[in-house]
Short mmCIF file of N, CA, C and O in Angstrom, two decimals:
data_model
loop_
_atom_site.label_atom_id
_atom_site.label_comp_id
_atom_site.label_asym_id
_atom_site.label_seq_id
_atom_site.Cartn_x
_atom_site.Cartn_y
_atom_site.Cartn_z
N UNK A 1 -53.96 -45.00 -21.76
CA UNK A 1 -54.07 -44.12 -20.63
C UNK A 1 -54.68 -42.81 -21.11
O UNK A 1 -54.34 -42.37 -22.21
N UNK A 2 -55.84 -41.95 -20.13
CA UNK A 2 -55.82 -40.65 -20.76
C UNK A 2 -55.82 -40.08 -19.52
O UNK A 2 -55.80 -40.65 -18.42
N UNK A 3 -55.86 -38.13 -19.96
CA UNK A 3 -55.30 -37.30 -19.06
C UNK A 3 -56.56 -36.33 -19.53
O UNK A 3 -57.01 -36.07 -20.65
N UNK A 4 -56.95 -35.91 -18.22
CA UNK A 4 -58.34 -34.96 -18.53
C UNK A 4 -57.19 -33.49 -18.25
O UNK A 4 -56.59 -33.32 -17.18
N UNK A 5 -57.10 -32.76 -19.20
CA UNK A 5 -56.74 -31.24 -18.87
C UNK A 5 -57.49 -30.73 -17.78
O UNK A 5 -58.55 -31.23 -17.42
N UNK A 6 -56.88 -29.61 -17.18
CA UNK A 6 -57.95 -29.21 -16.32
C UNK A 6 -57.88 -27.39 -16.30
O UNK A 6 -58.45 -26.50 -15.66
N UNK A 7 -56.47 -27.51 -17.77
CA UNK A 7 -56.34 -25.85 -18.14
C UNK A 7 -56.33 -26.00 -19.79
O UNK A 7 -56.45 -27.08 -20.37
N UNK A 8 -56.21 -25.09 -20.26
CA UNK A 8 -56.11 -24.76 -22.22
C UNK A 8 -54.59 -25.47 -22.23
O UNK A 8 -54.04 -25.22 -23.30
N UNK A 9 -54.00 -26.05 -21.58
CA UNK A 9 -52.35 -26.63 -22.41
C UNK A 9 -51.75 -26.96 -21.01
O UNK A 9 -52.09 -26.49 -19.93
N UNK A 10 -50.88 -27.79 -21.25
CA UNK A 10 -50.16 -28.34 -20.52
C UNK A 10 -48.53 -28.63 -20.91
O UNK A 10 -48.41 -29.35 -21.91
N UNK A 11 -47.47 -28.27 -20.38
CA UNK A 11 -46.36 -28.39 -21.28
C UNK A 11 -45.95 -29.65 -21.34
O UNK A 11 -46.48 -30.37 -20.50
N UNK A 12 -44.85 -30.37 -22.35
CA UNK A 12 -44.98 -31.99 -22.68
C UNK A 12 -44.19 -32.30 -21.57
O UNK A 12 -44.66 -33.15 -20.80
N UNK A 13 -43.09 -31.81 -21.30
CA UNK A 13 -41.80 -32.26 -19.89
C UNK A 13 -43.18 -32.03 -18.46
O UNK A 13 -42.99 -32.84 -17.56
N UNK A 14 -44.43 -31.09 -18.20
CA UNK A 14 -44.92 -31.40 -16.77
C UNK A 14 -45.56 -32.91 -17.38
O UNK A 14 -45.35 -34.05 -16.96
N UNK A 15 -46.33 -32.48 -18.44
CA UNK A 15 -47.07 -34.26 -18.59
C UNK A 15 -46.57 -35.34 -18.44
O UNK A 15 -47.20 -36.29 -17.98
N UNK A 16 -45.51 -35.40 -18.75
CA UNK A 16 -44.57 -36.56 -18.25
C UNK A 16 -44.55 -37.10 -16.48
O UNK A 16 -44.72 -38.15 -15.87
N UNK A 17 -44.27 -35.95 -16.23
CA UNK A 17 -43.89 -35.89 -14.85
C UNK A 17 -44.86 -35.89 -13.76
O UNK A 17 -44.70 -36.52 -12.71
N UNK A 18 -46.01 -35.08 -14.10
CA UNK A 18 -47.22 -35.21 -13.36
C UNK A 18 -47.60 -37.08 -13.45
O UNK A 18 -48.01 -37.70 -12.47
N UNK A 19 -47.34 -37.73 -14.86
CA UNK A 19 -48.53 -38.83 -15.15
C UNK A 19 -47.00 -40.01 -14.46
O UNK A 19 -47.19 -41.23 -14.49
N UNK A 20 -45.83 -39.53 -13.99
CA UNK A 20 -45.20 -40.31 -12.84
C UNK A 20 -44.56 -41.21 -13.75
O UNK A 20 -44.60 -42.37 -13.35
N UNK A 21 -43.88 -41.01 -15.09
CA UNK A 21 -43.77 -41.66 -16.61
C UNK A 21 -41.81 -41.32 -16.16
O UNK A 21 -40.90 -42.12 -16.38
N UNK A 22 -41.71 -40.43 -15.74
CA UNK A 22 -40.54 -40.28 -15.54
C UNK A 22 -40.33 -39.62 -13.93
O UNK A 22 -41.33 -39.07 -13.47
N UNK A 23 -38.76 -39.67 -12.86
CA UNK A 23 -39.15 -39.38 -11.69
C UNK A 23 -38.64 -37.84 -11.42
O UNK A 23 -38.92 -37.42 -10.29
N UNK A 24 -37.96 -36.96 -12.26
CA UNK A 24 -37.74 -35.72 -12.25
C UNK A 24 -38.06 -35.14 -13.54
O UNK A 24 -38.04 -35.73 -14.62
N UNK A 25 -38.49 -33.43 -13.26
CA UNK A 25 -38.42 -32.33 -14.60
C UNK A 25 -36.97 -32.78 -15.80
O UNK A 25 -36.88 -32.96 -17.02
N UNK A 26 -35.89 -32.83 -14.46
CA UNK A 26 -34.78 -32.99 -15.68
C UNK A 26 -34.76 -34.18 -16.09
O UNK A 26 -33.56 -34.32 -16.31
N UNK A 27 -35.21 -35.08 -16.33
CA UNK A 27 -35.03 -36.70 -16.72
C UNK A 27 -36.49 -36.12 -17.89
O UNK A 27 -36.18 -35.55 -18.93
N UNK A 28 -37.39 -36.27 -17.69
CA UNK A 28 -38.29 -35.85 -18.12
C UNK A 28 -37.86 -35.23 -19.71
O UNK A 28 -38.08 -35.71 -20.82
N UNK A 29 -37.19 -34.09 -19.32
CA UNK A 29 -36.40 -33.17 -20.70
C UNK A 29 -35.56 -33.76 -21.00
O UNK A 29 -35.10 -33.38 -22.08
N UNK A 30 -34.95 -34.74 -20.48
CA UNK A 30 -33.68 -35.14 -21.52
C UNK A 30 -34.61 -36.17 -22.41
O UNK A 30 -34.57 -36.02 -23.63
N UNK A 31 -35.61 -37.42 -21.75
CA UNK A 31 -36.18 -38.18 -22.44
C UNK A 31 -37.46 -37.69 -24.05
O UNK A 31 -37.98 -38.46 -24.85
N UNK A 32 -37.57 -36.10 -23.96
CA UNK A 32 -38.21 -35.23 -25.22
C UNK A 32 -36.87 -34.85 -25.93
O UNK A 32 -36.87 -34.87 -27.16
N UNK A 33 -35.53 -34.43 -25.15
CA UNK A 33 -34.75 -34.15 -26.02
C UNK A 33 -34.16 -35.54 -26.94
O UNK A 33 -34.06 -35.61 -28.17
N UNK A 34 -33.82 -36.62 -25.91
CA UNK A 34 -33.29 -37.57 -26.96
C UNK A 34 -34.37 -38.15 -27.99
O UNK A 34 -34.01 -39.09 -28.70
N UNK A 35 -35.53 -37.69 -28.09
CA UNK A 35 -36.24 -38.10 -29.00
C UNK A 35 -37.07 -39.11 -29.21
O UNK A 35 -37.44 -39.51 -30.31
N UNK A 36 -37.51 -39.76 -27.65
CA UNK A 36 -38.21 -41.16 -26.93
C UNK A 36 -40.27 -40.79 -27.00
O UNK A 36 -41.17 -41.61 -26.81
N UNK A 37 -40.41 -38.94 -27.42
CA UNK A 37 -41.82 -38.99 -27.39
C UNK A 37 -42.34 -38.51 -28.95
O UNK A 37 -41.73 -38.01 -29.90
N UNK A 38 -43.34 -38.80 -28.81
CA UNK A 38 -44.17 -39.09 -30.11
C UNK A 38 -45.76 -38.21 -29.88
O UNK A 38 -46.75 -38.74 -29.38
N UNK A 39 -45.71 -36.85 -30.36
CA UNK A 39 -47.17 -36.12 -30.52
C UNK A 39 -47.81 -36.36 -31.94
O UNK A 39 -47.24 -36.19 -33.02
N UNK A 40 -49.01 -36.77 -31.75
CA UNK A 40 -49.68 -37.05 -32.60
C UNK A 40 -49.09 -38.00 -33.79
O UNK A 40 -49.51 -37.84 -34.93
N UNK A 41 -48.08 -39.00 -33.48
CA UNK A 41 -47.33 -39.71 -34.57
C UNK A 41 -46.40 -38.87 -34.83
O UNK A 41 -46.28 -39.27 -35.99
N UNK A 42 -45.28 -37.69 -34.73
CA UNK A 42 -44.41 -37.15 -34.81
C UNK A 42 -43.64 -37.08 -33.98
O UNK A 42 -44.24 -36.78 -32.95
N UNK A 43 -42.44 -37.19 -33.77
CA UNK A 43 -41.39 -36.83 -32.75
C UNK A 43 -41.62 -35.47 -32.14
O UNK A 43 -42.41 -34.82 -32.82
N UNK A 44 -41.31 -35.03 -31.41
CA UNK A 44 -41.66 -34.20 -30.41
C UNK A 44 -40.60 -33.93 -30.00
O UNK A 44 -40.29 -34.95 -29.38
N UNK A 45 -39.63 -33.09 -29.89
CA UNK A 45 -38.61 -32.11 -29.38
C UNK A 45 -38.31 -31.26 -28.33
O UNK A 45 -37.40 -31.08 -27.53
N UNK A 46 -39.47 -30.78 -28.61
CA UNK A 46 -40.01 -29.61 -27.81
C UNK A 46 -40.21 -29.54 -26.35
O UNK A 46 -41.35 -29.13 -26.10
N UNK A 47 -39.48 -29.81 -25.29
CA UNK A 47 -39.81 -29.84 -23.92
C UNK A 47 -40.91 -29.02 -23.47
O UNK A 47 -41.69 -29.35 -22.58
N UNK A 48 -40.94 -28.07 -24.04
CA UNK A 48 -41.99 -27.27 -23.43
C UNK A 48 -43.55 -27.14 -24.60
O UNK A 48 -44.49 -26.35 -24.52
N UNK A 49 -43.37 -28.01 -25.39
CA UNK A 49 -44.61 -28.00 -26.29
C UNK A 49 -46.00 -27.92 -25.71
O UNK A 49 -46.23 -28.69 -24.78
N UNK A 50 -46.84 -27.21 -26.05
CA UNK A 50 -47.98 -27.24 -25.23
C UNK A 50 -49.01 -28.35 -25.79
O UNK A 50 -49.34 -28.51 -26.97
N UNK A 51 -49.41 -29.01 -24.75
CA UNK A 51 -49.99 -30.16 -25.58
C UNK A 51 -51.31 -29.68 -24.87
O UNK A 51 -51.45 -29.15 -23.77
N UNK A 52 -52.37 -30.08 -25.95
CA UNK A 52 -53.81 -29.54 -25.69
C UNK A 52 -54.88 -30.58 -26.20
O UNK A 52 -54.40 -31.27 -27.10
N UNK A 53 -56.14 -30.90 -25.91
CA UNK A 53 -56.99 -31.62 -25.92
C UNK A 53 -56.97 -31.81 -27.33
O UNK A 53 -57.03 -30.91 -28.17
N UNK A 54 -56.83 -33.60 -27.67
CA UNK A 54 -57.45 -34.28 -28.73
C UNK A 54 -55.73 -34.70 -28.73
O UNK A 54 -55.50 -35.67 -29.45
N UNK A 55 -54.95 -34.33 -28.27
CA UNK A 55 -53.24 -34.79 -28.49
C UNK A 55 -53.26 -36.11 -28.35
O UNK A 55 -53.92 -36.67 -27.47
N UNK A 56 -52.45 -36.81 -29.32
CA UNK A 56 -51.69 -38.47 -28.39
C UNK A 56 -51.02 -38.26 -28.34
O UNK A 56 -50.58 -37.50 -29.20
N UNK A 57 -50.24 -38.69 -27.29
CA UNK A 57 -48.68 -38.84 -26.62
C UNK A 57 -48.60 -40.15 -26.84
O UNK A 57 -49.48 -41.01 -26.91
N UNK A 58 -46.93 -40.24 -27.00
CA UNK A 58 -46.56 -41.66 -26.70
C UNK A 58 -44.73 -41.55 -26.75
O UNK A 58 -43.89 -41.11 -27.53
N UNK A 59 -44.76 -42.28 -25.37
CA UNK A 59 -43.80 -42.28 -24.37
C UNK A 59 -43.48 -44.08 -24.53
O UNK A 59 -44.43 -44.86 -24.44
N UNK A 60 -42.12 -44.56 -24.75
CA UNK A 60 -42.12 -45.84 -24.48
C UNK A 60 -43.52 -46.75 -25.30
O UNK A 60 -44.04 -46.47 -26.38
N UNK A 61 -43.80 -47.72 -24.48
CA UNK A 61 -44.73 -48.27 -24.40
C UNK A 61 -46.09 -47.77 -24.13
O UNK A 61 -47.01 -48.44 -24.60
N UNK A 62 -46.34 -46.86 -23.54
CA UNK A 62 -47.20 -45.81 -22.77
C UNK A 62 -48.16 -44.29 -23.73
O UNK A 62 -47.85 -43.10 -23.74
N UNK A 63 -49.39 -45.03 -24.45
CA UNK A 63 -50.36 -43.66 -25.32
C UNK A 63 -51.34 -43.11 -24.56
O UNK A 63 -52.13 -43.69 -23.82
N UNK A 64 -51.21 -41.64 -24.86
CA UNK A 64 -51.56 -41.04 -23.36
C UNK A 64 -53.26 -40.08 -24.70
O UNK A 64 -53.51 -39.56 -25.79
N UNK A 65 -53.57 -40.33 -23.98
CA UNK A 65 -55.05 -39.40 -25.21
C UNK A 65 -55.58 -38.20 -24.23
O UNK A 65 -56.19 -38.14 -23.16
N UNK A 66 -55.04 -37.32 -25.13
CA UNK A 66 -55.38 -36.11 -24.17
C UNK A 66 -56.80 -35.46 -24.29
O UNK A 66 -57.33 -35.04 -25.32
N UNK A 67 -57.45 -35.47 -22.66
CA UNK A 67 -59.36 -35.41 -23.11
C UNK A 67 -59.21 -33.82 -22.42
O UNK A 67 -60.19 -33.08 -22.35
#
């Protein structure tokens, strides 16, 4: 899957939620807090990490390539 930015960053809990991966903000943050996403091959913590062009995400089953 990819995601065209359409600003300089995007935080990781809206990306979730915009790309419909999870169905609320708070579900969203608990699934970065328990430790289910993966930036660039690293765990990801950070609910509010700004993720910016050239990023992979990966959620579940689901690699998101950020253009």
């Amino acid at each position: 899957m990819q995601f065209e930015l359409k600003d300089e960053y995007i935080e990781l809990y809206k990306l979730l939620k915009v790309l419909d991966l999870v169905d609320s903000g708070a579900e969203a943050k608990m699934v970065v807090a328990d430790g289910h996403v993966r930036r660039n091959g690293d765990i990801e913590l950070r609910k509010r990490a700004k993720i910016v062009r050239g990023d992979v995400i990966e959620v579940a089953e689901v690699t998101i390539e950020i253009l």
